[in-house]
Amino acid sequence: MTNTAHDILILGAGPSGLSTALHLAQHYRHLTSRILILEKAHHPRPKLCAGGLVLDVEVILERLGLDVCEVPHVDVERTHFDFAGKGLSLRNPIRQTLRVIRRNEFDAWLMKKAQSRGIEIRQGITVKNILPNSDSVTVETDAGTFCAQIVVGADGSNGITRRCVLPDAPVHTARVLEVLTPTYPPKPPPPSAPPPNTIPKSELTVDVPISYLGEAGRGLDAYFDFFPVPANIAGYVWDFPTQVNGEPMRCWGVYDTNLLANEKRPQLRDPLAAEMARRGFKLDEYEIKGHPIRWYDPSNPIAVPRVLLVGDAAGADPVFGEGISIALGYGAIAAREIGESIRRDDFSFSGYKRRFARSGLGQTLFVRWLITQVLYTFKWRWFQIFLWRMLKPVVGIAGWLFVLNWSKRIH
Ligand SMILES: Cc1cc2nc3c(=O)[nH]c(=O)nc-3n(C[C@H](O)[C@H](O)[C@H](O)COP(=O)(O)OP(=O)(O)OC[C@H]3O[C@@H](n4cnc5c(N)ncnc54)[C@H](O)[C@@H]3O)c2cc1C
């Protein structure tokens, strides 16, 4: 059976797919009934993610008339960018530096908002194949075949759209592990306890021993620590406050761009175990989960005729793997591209990559890609110390100007 009632098919109801639909409904209201989102899961579905929202998320959602405060959240007062326990600390005197949500709650909330604006979403349908041709796109699913004028691949880092339409394009994928723990460790570690990892001390040495329990204010602070870089893990360890079903928790994780994959590296879990041990937690006592993040490279294609990629399918931020604001931003740009393509009756999307690169989002992703090349390949300990501890003001201002606040000049 072929379904042909909708001519804009969005594959995936995560932030990028829902944002594309919400922006289409806002700016091209007449297209709303022509949009269909296909989602393989049922919301609220689990999604491995630390749920850290930067301010750009709020700016984009506010413009859509949405208030993210409706979603259960924890506000981070101060965010630290450290090397081995010391470094730059950022605080916004007016609002939080980061807002932390759980993705099952956030995505289900966003889906309800889209539905309330008349967007049709069919859940429990898995896309199996995407076949673009000159006058339409055929989408094969486990619930029949769909035919559309335009398809938006919003199916995430493991999605099928990119594999079907750009099978030979290079991909850059980060490895990420995540763990949830209570706010405090079961009991403080004995002072002389050895770190529970097998990495030689010289590789993952942390200068500042901290008793988690003794540190006032850590509860609402978020930490990024780049100490794994000299050990060839091109990323950082994070520790965020969060909540699960209203219960305060901590979310920990380790991110590795894989830029130093050709070098000898410890296991990815080792720096996470070392950092948690420093705070009195034993990694082995918690469930550890992993998921890749596909990151943006300016040379990568992000469209073929009749098919656009958005969100992780196109590429997230390479520095941090920050992808929620980015996914929402992709949605705004893709909606405009689709609206214009329908007006012009031209579905080649030949200029999408160029227009994307010129947008505020494209520019911040380009800058972040450049930063990634420097931050993670200049991997020496002295360089990381110089950057995070001595160049503090420069790093803070550059981050504010070139990394954040892009959503105000999104197009
Ligand atoms: C461990 C971890 C921690 C992270 N922490 C943060 C963070 O703190 N802050 C931040 O900003 N970003 C974070 N990210 C990145 C962020 O999660 C992603 O960038 C973001 O989810 C991208 O949104 P998306 O809509 O493109 O894809 P997704 O959120 O992955 O949504 C894709 C949707 O498509 C559906 N789908 C997939 N395949 C199919 C198919 N074949 N058929 C139908 N539907 C399909 C999926 O079920 C899913 O609902 C983290 C990622 C990981 C892995």
PDB file of C-alpha atoms in Angstrom, residues 14-259:
ATOM      1  CA  GLY A  14      13.444  14.146  18.007  1.00  0.00           C
ATOM      2  CA  PRO A  15      14.273  17.865  18.438  1.00  0.00           C
ATOM      3  CA  SER A  16      15.402  18.326  14.814  1.00  0.00           C
ATOM      4  CA  GLY A  17      12.336  16.719  13.214  1.00  0.00           C
ATOM      5  CA  LEU A  18       9.875  18.399  15.577  1.00  0.00           C
ATOM      6  CA  SER A  19      11.594  21.758  15.152  1.00  0.00           C
ATOM      7  CA  THR A  20      11.409  21.472  11.349  1.00  0.00           C
ATOM      8  CA  ALA A  21       7.659  20.784  11.594  1.00  0.00           C
ATOM      9  CA  LEU A  22       7.031  23.536  14.169  1.00  0.00           C
ATOM     10  CA  HIS A  23       8.893  26.131  12.085  1.00  0.00           C
ATOM     11  CA  LEU A  24       7.032  25.053   8.942  1.00  0.00           C
ATOM     12  CA  ALA A  25       3.708  25.353  10.767  1.00  0.00           C
ATOM     13  CA  GLN A  26       4.665  28.784  12.092  1.00  0.00           C
ATOM     14  CA  HIS A  27       6.003  30.349   8.902  1.00  0.00           C
ATOM     15  CA  TYR A  28       4.092  28.411   6.220  1.00  0.00           C
ATOM     16  CA  ARG A  29       0.790  27.658   7.953  1.00  0.00           C
ATOM     17  CA  HIS A  30      -0.804  26.418   4.714  1.00  0.00           C
ATOM     18  CA  LEU A  31       1.712  23.542   4.659  1.00  0.00           C
ATOM     19  CA  THR A  32       0.793  22.175   8.109  1.00  0.00           C
ATOM     20  CA  SER A  33      -1.688  19.575   6.840  1.00  0.00           C
ATOM     21  CA  ARG A  34       0.876  18.413   4.281  1.00  0.00           C
ATOM     22  CA  ILE A  35       3.454  17.396   6.926  1.00  0.00           C
ATOM     23  CA  LEU A  36       3.737  13.889   8.334  1.00  0.00           C
ATOM     24  CA  ILE A  37       6.331  12.812  10.906  1.00  0.00           C
ATOM     25  CA  LEU A  38       7.223   9.115  11.135  1.00  0.00           C
ATOM     26  CA  GLU A  39       8.809   8.007  14.429  1.00  0.00           C
ATOM     27  CA  LYS A  40       9.932   4.487  15.220  1.00  0.00           C
ATOM     28  CA  ALA A  41       9.498   4.802  19.001  1.00  0.00           C
ATOM     29  CA  HIS A  42       6.597   5.984  21.162  1.00  0.00           C
ATOM     30  CA  HIS A  43       7.045   9.158  23.221  1.00  0.00           C
ATOM     31  CA  PRO A  44       8.049   9.441  25.993  1.00  0.00           C
ATOM     32  CA  ARG A  45      10.872   7.284  24.644  1.00  0.00           C
ATOM     33  CA  PRO A  46      14.278   6.861  26.289  1.00  0.00           C
ATOM     34  CA  LYS A  47      17.106   8.838  24.651  1.00  0.00           C
ATOM     35  CA  LEU A  48      20.631   8.700  25.975  1.00  0.00           C
ATOM     36  CA  CYS A  49      21.590  12.336  26.523  1.00  0.00           C
ATOM     37  CA  ALA A  50      22.798  14.499  29.412  1.00  0.00           C
ATOM     38  CA  GLY A  51      20.041  16.993  28.559  1.00  0.00           C
ATOM     39  CA  GLY A  52      22.124  20.161  28.967  1.00  0.00           C
ATOM     40  CA  LEU A  53      20.315  23.055  27.262  1.00  0.00           C
ATOM     41  CA  VAL A  54      22.279  26.172  26.371  1.00  0.00           C
ATOM     42  CA  LEU A  55      20.542  29.548  26.155  1.00  0.00           C
ATOM     43  CA  ASP A  56      20.106  29.248  22.382  1.00  0.00           C
ATOM     44  CA  VAL A  57      17.504  26.518  23.010  1.00  0.00           C
ATOM     45  CA  GLU A  58      15.341  28.963  24.930  1.00  0.00           C
ATOM     46  CA  VAL A  59      15.747  31.681  22.316  1.00  0.00           C
ATOM     47  CA  ILE A  60      14.567  29.354  19.518  1.00  0.00           C
ATOM     48  CA  LEU A  61      11.704  27.908  21.554  1.00  0.00           C
ATOM     49  CA  GLU A  62      10.559  31.351  22.707  1.00  0.00           C
ATOM     50  CA  ARG A  63      10.327  32.432  19.075  1.00  0.00           C
ATOM     51  CA  LEU A  64       8.062  29.420  18.512  1.00  0.00           C
ATOM     52  CA  GLY A  65       5.936  30.581  21.456  1.00  0.00           C
ATOM     53  CA  LEU A  66       7.123  27.724  23.676  1.00  0.00           C
ATOM     54  CA  ASP A  67       8.313  27.872  27.276  1.00  0.00           C
ATOM     55  CA  VAL A  68      10.793  25.136  28.161  1.00  0.00           C
ATOM     56  CA  CYS A  69      10.198  25.815  31.878  1.00  0.00           C
ATOM     57  CA  GLU A  70       7.095  23.634  31.500  1.00  0.00           C
ATOM     58  CA  VAL A  71       9.484  20.642  31.340  1.00  0.00           C
ATOM     59  CA  PRO A  72      10.963  19.391  34.649  1.00  0.00           C
ATOM     60  CA  HIS A  73      14.485  20.799  34.841  1.00  0.00           C
ATOM     61  CA  VAL A  74      17.459  21.704  36.998  1.00  0.00           C
ATOM     62  CA  ASP A  75      19.157  25.072  36.521  1.00  0.00           C
ATOM     63  CA  VAL A  76      22.953  25.112  36.634  1.00  0.00           C
ATOM     64  CA  GLU A  77      24.325  28.146  38.441  1.00  0.00           C
ATOM     65  CA  ARG A  78      27.954  27.896  37.417  1.00  0.00           C
ATOM     66  CA  THR A  79      29.635  25.931  34.629  1.00  0.00           C
ATOM     67  CA  HIS A  80      33.286  24.949  34.943  1.00  0.00           C
ATOM     68  CA  PHE A  81      35.670  24.235  32.072  1.00  0.00           C
ATOM     69  CA  ASP A  82      38.667  22.623  33.724  1.00  0.00           C
ATOM     70  CA  PHE A  83      41.853  20.818  33.040  1.00  0.00           C
ATOM     71  CA  ALA A  84      42.462  18.294  35.818  1.00  0.00           C
ATOM     72  CA  GLY A  85      40.232  20.024  38.335  1.00  0.00           C
ATOM     73  CA  LYS A  86      41.189  23.680  37.764  1.00  0.00           C
ATOM     74  CA  GLY A  87      40.206  26.188  35.126  1.00  0.00           C
ATOM     75  CA  LEU A  88      37.561  28.554  33.890  1.00  0.00           C
ATOM     76  CA  SER A  89      34.280  29.062  35.710  1.00  0.00           C
ATOM     77  CA  LEU A  90      31.319  30.810  34.060  1.00  0.00           C
ATOM     78  CA  ARG A  91      28.299  32.328  35.734  1.00  0.00           C
ATOM     79  CA  ASN A  92      25.504  34.335  34.181  1.00  0.00           C
ATOM     80  CA  PRO A  93      24.327  36.927  36.735  1.00  0.00           C
ATOM     81  CA  ILE A  94      20.842  37.083  35.157  1.00  0.00           C
ATOM     82  CA  ARG A  95      19.969  33.467  34.388  1.00  0.00           C
ATOM     83  CA  GLN A  96      21.258  29.936  34.515  1.00  0.00           C
ATOM     84  CA  THR A  97      24.350  28.964  32.499  1.00  0.00           C
ATOM     85  CA  LEU A  98      22.803  25.620  31.550  1.00  0.00           C
ATOM     86  CA  ARG A  99      19.350  24.108  32.047  1.00  0.00           C
ATOM     87  CA  VAL A 100      19.259  20.337  32.399  1.00  0.00           C
ATOM     88  CA  ILE A 101      16.224  18.340  31.275  1.00  0.00           C
ATOM     89  CA  ARG A 102      15.585  14.614  30.733  1.00  0.00           C
ATOM     90  CA  ARG A 103      15.136  13.835  27.080  1.00  0.00           C
ATOM     91  CA  ASN A 104      12.151  11.515  27.490  1.00  0.00           C
ATOM     92  CA  GLU A 105      10.272  14.418  29.091  1.00  0.00           C
ATOM     93  CA  PHE A 106      11.566  17.175  26.798  1.00  0.00           C
ATOM     94  CA  ASP A 107      10.930  15.321  23.517  1.00  0.00           C
ATOM     95  CA  ALA A 108       7.445  14.152  24.592  1.00  0.00           C
ATOM     96  CA  TRP A 109       6.581  17.744  25.557  1.00  0.00           C
ATOM     97  CA  LEU A 110       7.813  19.062  22.206  1.00  0.00           C
ATOM     98  CA  MET A 111       5.841  16.391  20.357  1.00  0.00           C
ATOM     99  CA  LYS A 112       2.632  17.394  22.167  1.00  0.00           C
ATOM    100  CA  LYS A 113       3.233  21.032  21.195  1.00  0.00           C
ATOM    101  CA  ALA A 114       3.635  19.991  17.557  1.00  0.00           C
ATOM    102  CA  GLN A 115       0.458  17.896  17.680  1.00  0.00           C
ATOM    103  CA  SER A 116      -1.468  20.753  19.278  1.00  0.00           C
ATOM    104  CA  ARG A 117      -0.517  22.881  16.237  1.00  0.00           C
ATOM    105  CA  GLY A 118      -2.046  20.363  13.853  1.00  0.00           C
ATOM    106  CA  ILE A 119       1.051  18.376  12.871  1.00  0.00           C
ATOM    107  CA  GLU A 120       0.411  14.692  12.275  1.00  0.00           C
ATOM    108  CA  ILE A 121       2.853  12.273  13.903  1.00  0.00           C
ATOM    109  CA  ARG A 122       2.673   8.515  13.462  1.00  0.00           C
ATOM    110  CA  GLN A 123       4.634   6.663  16.117  1.00  0.00           C
ATOM    111  CA  GLY A 124       5.810   3.052  16.086  1.00  0.00           C
ATOM    112  CA  ILE A 125       6.772   3.171  12.377  1.00  0.00           C
ATOM    113  CA  THR A 126      10.343   2.300  11.432  1.00  0.00           C
ATOM    114  CA  VAL A 127      11.749   3.598   8.173  1.00  0.00           C
ATOM    115  CA  LYS A 128      13.651   0.923   6.270  1.00  0.00           C
ATOM    116  CA  ASN A 129      14.672   2.562   3.006  1.00  0.00           C
ATOM    117  CA  ILE A 130      14.604   5.953   1.241  1.00  0.00           C
ATOM    118  CA  LEU A 131      14.623   6.075  -2.540  1.00  0.00           C
ATOM    119  CA  PRO A 132      14.705   9.565  -4.088  1.00  0.00           C
ATOM    120  CA  ASN A 133      13.923   9.847  -7.798  1.00  0.00           C
ATOM    121  CA  SER A 134      13.310  12.739 -10.170  1.00  0.00           C
ATOM    122  CA  ASP A 135       9.652  13.470  -9.306  1.00  0.00           C
ATOM    123  CA  SER A 136       9.183  12.108  -5.733  1.00  0.00           C
ATOM    124  CA  VAL A 137      10.773  10.181  -2.860  1.00  0.00           C
ATOM    125  CA  THR A 138       9.673   6.681  -1.878  1.00  0.00           C
ATOM    126  CA  VAL A 139      10.011   5.811   1.797  1.00  0.00           C
ATOM    127  CA  GLU A 140       9.697   2.148   2.714  1.00  0.00           C
ATOM    128  CA  THR A 141       8.676   1.373   6.290  1.00  0.00           C
ATOM    129  CA  ASP A 142       7.498  -1.560   8.361  1.00  0.00           C
ATOM    130  CA  ALA A 143       3.979  -0.111   7.962  1.00  0.00           C
ATOM    131  CA  GLY A 144       3.914   0.238   4.196  1.00  0.00           C
ATOM    132  CA  THR A 145       5.386   2.567   1.607  1.00  0.00           C
ATOM    133  CA  PHE A 146       5.058   6.357   1.650  1.00  0.00           C
ATOM    134  CA  CYS A 147       5.516   8.707  -1.252  1.00  0.00           C
ATOM    135  CA  ALA A 148       6.450  12.387  -0.772  1.00  0.00           C
ATOM    136  CA  GLN A 149       7.686  15.470  -2.586  1.00  0.00           C
ATOM    137  CA  ILE A 150      10.275  16.202   0.122  1.00  0.00           C
ATOM    138  CA  VAL A 151      11.871  14.088   2.843  1.00  0.00           C
ATOM    139  CA  VAL A 152      13.664  15.436   5.908  1.00  0.00           C
ATOM    140  CA  GLY A 153      16.141  13.023   7.506  1.00  0.00           C
ATOM    141  CA  ALA A 154      15.844  13.820  11.220  1.00  0.00           C
ATOM    142  CA  ASP A 155      16.636  10.324  12.435  1.00  0.00           C
ATOM    143  CA  GLY A 156      19.707  11.014  14.546  1.00  0.00           C
ATOM    144  CA  SER A 157      23.276   9.742  14.647  1.00  0.00           C
ATOM    145  CA  ASN A 158      22.352   6.141  13.897  1.00  0.00           C
ATOM    146  CA  GLY A 159      19.679   7.106  11.371  1.00  0.00           C
ATOM    147  CA  ILE A 160      19.065   5.436   8.062  1.00  0.00           C
ATOM    148  CA  THR A 161      18.489   8.507   5.860  1.00  0.00           C
ATOM    149  CA  ARG A 162      22.117   9.519   5.488  1.00  0.00           C
ATOM    150  CA  ARG A 163      23.123   5.912   4.833  1.00  0.00           C
ATOM    151  CA  CYS A 164      20.503   5.609   2.060  1.00  0.00           C
ATOM    152  CA  VAL A 165      20.993   8.917   0.273  1.00  0.00           C
ATOM    153  CA  LEU A 166      24.702   9.593   0.889  1.00  0.00           C
ATOM    154  CA  PRO A 167      26.170   6.109   1.284  1.00  0.00           C
ATOM    155  CA  ASP A 168      29.719   7.148   0.340  1.00  0.00           C
ATOM    156  CA  ALA A 169      29.962  10.434   2.250  1.00  0.00           C
ATOM    157  CA  PRO A 170      32.537  10.363   5.065  1.00  0.00           C
ATOM    158  CA  VAL A 171      31.172  10.433   8.619  1.00  0.00           C
ATOM    159  CA  HIS A 172      32.794  11.671  11.815  1.00  0.00           C
ATOM    160  CA  THR A 173      31.470   9.964  14.884  1.00  0.00           C
ATOM    161  CA  ALA A 174      32.207  10.577  18.550  1.00  0.00           C
ATOM    162  CA  ARG A 175      32.041   7.864  21.225  1.00  0.00           C
ATOM    163  CA  VAL A 176      30.030   8.797  24.313  1.00  0.00           C
ATOM    164  CA  LEU A 177      29.333   7.005  27.608  1.00  0.00           C
ATOM    165  CA  GLU A 178      26.862   8.152  30.256  1.00  0.00           C
ATOM    166  CA  VAL A 179      26.061   7.200  33.862  1.00  0.00           C
ATOM    167  CA  LEU A 180      23.410   8.388  36.325  1.00  0.00           C
ATOM    168  CA  THR A 181      24.146   8.384  40.046  1.00  0.00           C
ATOM    169  CA  PRO A 182      22.591   9.766  43.206  1.00  0.00           C
ATOM    170  CA  THR A 183      23.738  13.251  44.162  1.00  0.00           C
ATOM    171  CA  TYR A 184      26.146  11.978  46.790  1.00  0.00           C
ATOM    172  CA  PRO A 185      28.296   8.850  46.835  1.00  0.00           C
ATOM    173  CA  PRO A 186      27.159   6.096  49.217  1.00  0.00           C
ATOM    174  CA  LYS A 187      30.032   6.928  51.560  1.00  0.00           C
ATOM    175  CA  PRO A 188      33.196   9.005  51.286  1.00  0.00           C
ATOM    176  CA  PRO A 189      36.151   7.060  49.871  1.00  0.00           C
ATOM    177  CA  PRO A 190      38.992   6.099  52.202  1.00  0.00           C
ATOM    178  CA  PRO A 191      41.666   8.800  51.801  1.00  0.00           C
ATOM    179  CA  SER A 192      44.292   6.426  50.445  1.00  0.00           C
ATOM    180  CA  ALA A 193      42.018   4.483  48.034  1.00  0.00           C
ATOM    181  CA  PRO A 194      43.778   3.879  44.689  1.00  0.00           C
ATOM    182  CA  PRO A 195      41.901   5.055  41.563  1.00  0.00           C
ATOM    183  CA  PRO A 196      39.892   2.182  40.060  1.00  0.00           C
ATOM    184  CA  ASN A 197      41.537   2.283  36.664  1.00  0.00           C
ATOM    185  CA  THR A 198      44.576   0.759  35.132  1.00  0.00           C
ATOM    186  CA  ILE A 199      45.918   3.795  33.336  1.00  0.00           C
ATOM    187  CA  PRO A 200      49.440   4.824  34.282  1.00  0.00           C
ATOM    188  CA  LYS A 201      49.260   7.753  36.683  1.00  0.00           C
ATOM    189  CA  SER A 202      51.156  10.072  34.373  1.00  0.00           C
ATOM    190  CA  GLU A 203      48.390   9.883  31.750  1.00  0.00           C
ATOM    191  CA  LEU A 204      45.319  10.670  33.788  1.00  0.00           C
ATOM    192  CA  THR A 205      46.682  12.574  36.727  1.00  0.00           C
ATOM    193  CA  VAL A 206      44.367  15.075  38.356  1.00  0.00           C
ATOM    194  CA  ASP A 207      46.113  17.866  40.250  1.00  0.00           C
ATOM    195  CA  VAL A 208      43.299  18.823  42.570  1.00  0.00           C
ATOM    196  CA  PRO A 209      42.023  16.121  44.904  1.00  0.00           C
ATOM    197  CA  ILE A 210      38.455  16.992  45.880  1.00  0.00           C
ATOM    198  CA  SER A 211      36.187  15.563  48.485  1.00  0.00           C
ATOM    199  CA  TYR A 212      32.807  15.693  46.770  1.00  0.00           C
ATOM    200  CA  LEU A 213      30.922  15.865  50.036  1.00  0.00           C
ATOM    201  CA  GLY A 214      33.060  18.675  51.323  1.00  0.00           C
ATOM    202  CA  GLU A 215      32.579  20.975  48.333  1.00  0.00           C
ATOM    203  CA  ALA A 216      29.930  23.561  49.013  1.00  0.00           C
ATOM    204  CA  GLY A 217      27.866  24.546  45.975  1.00  0.00           C
ATOM    205  CA  ARG A 218      28.909  21.691  43.724  1.00  0.00           C
ATOM    206  CA  GLY A 219      25.305  20.509  43.746  1.00  0.00           C
ATOM    207  CA  LEU A 220      24.104  23.032  41.159  1.00  0.00           C
ATOM    208  CA  ASP A 221      27.361  23.354  39.245  1.00  0.00           C
ATOM    209  CA  ALA A 222      28.201  21.590  35.991  1.00  0.00           C
ATOM    210  CA  TYR A 223      31.725  20.436  35.159  1.00  0.00           C
ATOM    211  CA  PHE A 224      33.583  19.750  31.940  1.00  0.00           C
ATOM    212  CA  ASP A 225      37.114  18.469  32.458  1.00  0.00           C
ATOM    213  CA  PHE A 226      39.509  18.009  29.568  1.00  0.00           C
ATOM    214  CA  PHE A 227      42.105  15.968  31.481  1.00  0.00           C
ATOM    215  CA  PRO A 228      41.713  12.906  29.178  1.00  0.00           C
ATOM    216  CA  VAL A 229      43.080  14.785  26.116  1.00  0.00           C
ATOM    217  CA  PRO A 230      46.826  14.138  26.729  1.00  0.00           C
ATOM    218  CA  ALA A 231      45.939  10.434  27.039  1.00  0.00           C
ATOM    219  CA  ASN A 232      44.583  10.573  23.440  1.00  0.00           C
ATOM    220  CA  ILE A 233      40.918  10.740  24.365  1.00  0.00           C
ATOM    221  CA  ALA A 234      40.001  13.801  22.306  1.00  0.00           C
ATOM    222  CA  GLY A 235      37.193  15.065  24.494  1.00  0.00           C
ATOM    223  CA  TYR A 236      36.234  15.567  28.108  1.00  0.00           C
ATOM    224  CA  VAL A 237      34.500  14.119  31.148  1.00  0.00           C
ATOM    225  CA  TRP A 238      31.303  15.829  32.336  1.00  0.00           C
ATOM    226  CA  ASP A 239      29.378  15.917  35.600  1.00  0.00           C
ATOM    227  CA  PHE A 240      25.965  17.661  35.637  1.00  0.00           C
ATOM    228  CA  PRO A 241      23.214  17.990  38.204  1.00  0.00           C
ATOM    229  CA  THR A 242      19.959  16.503  36.927  1.00  0.00           C
ATOM    230  CA  GLN A 243      16.694  15.009  38.168  1.00  0.00           C
ATOM    231  CA  VAL A 244      14.915  11.771  37.435  1.00  0.00           C
ATOM    232  CA  ASN A 245      11.206  11.682  38.298  1.00  0.00           C
ATOM    233  CA  GLY A 246      11.773  14.712  40.523  1.00  0.00           C
ATOM    234  CA  GLU A 247      14.643  13.061  42.417  1.00  0.00           C
ATOM    235  CA  PRO A 248      17.963  15.030  42.354  1.00  0.00           C
ATOM    236  CA  MET A 249      20.693  13.010  40.593  1.00  0.00           C
ATOM    237  CA  ARG A 250      24.059  13.535  38.875  1.00  0.00           C
ATOM    238  CA  CYS A 251      24.673  12.733  35.230  1.00  0.00           C
ATOM    239  CA  TRP A 252      28.261  11.825  34.330  1.00  0.00           C
ATOM    240  CA  GLY A 253      29.811  10.989  31.038  1.00  0.00           C
ATOM    241  CA  VAL A 254      32.786  10.941  28.759  1.00  0.00           C
ATOM    242  CA  TYR A 255      32.916  12.292  25.197  1.00  0.00           C
ATOM    243  CA  ASP A 256      35.585  11.415  22.625  1.00  0.00           C
ATOM    244  CA  THR A 257      35.536  12.938  19.115  1.00  0.00           C
ATOM    245  CA  ASN A 258      37.751  10.039  17.993  1.00  0.00           C
ATOM    246  CA  LEU A 259      40.174  12.564  16.485  1.00  0.00           C
TER     247      LEU A 259
END
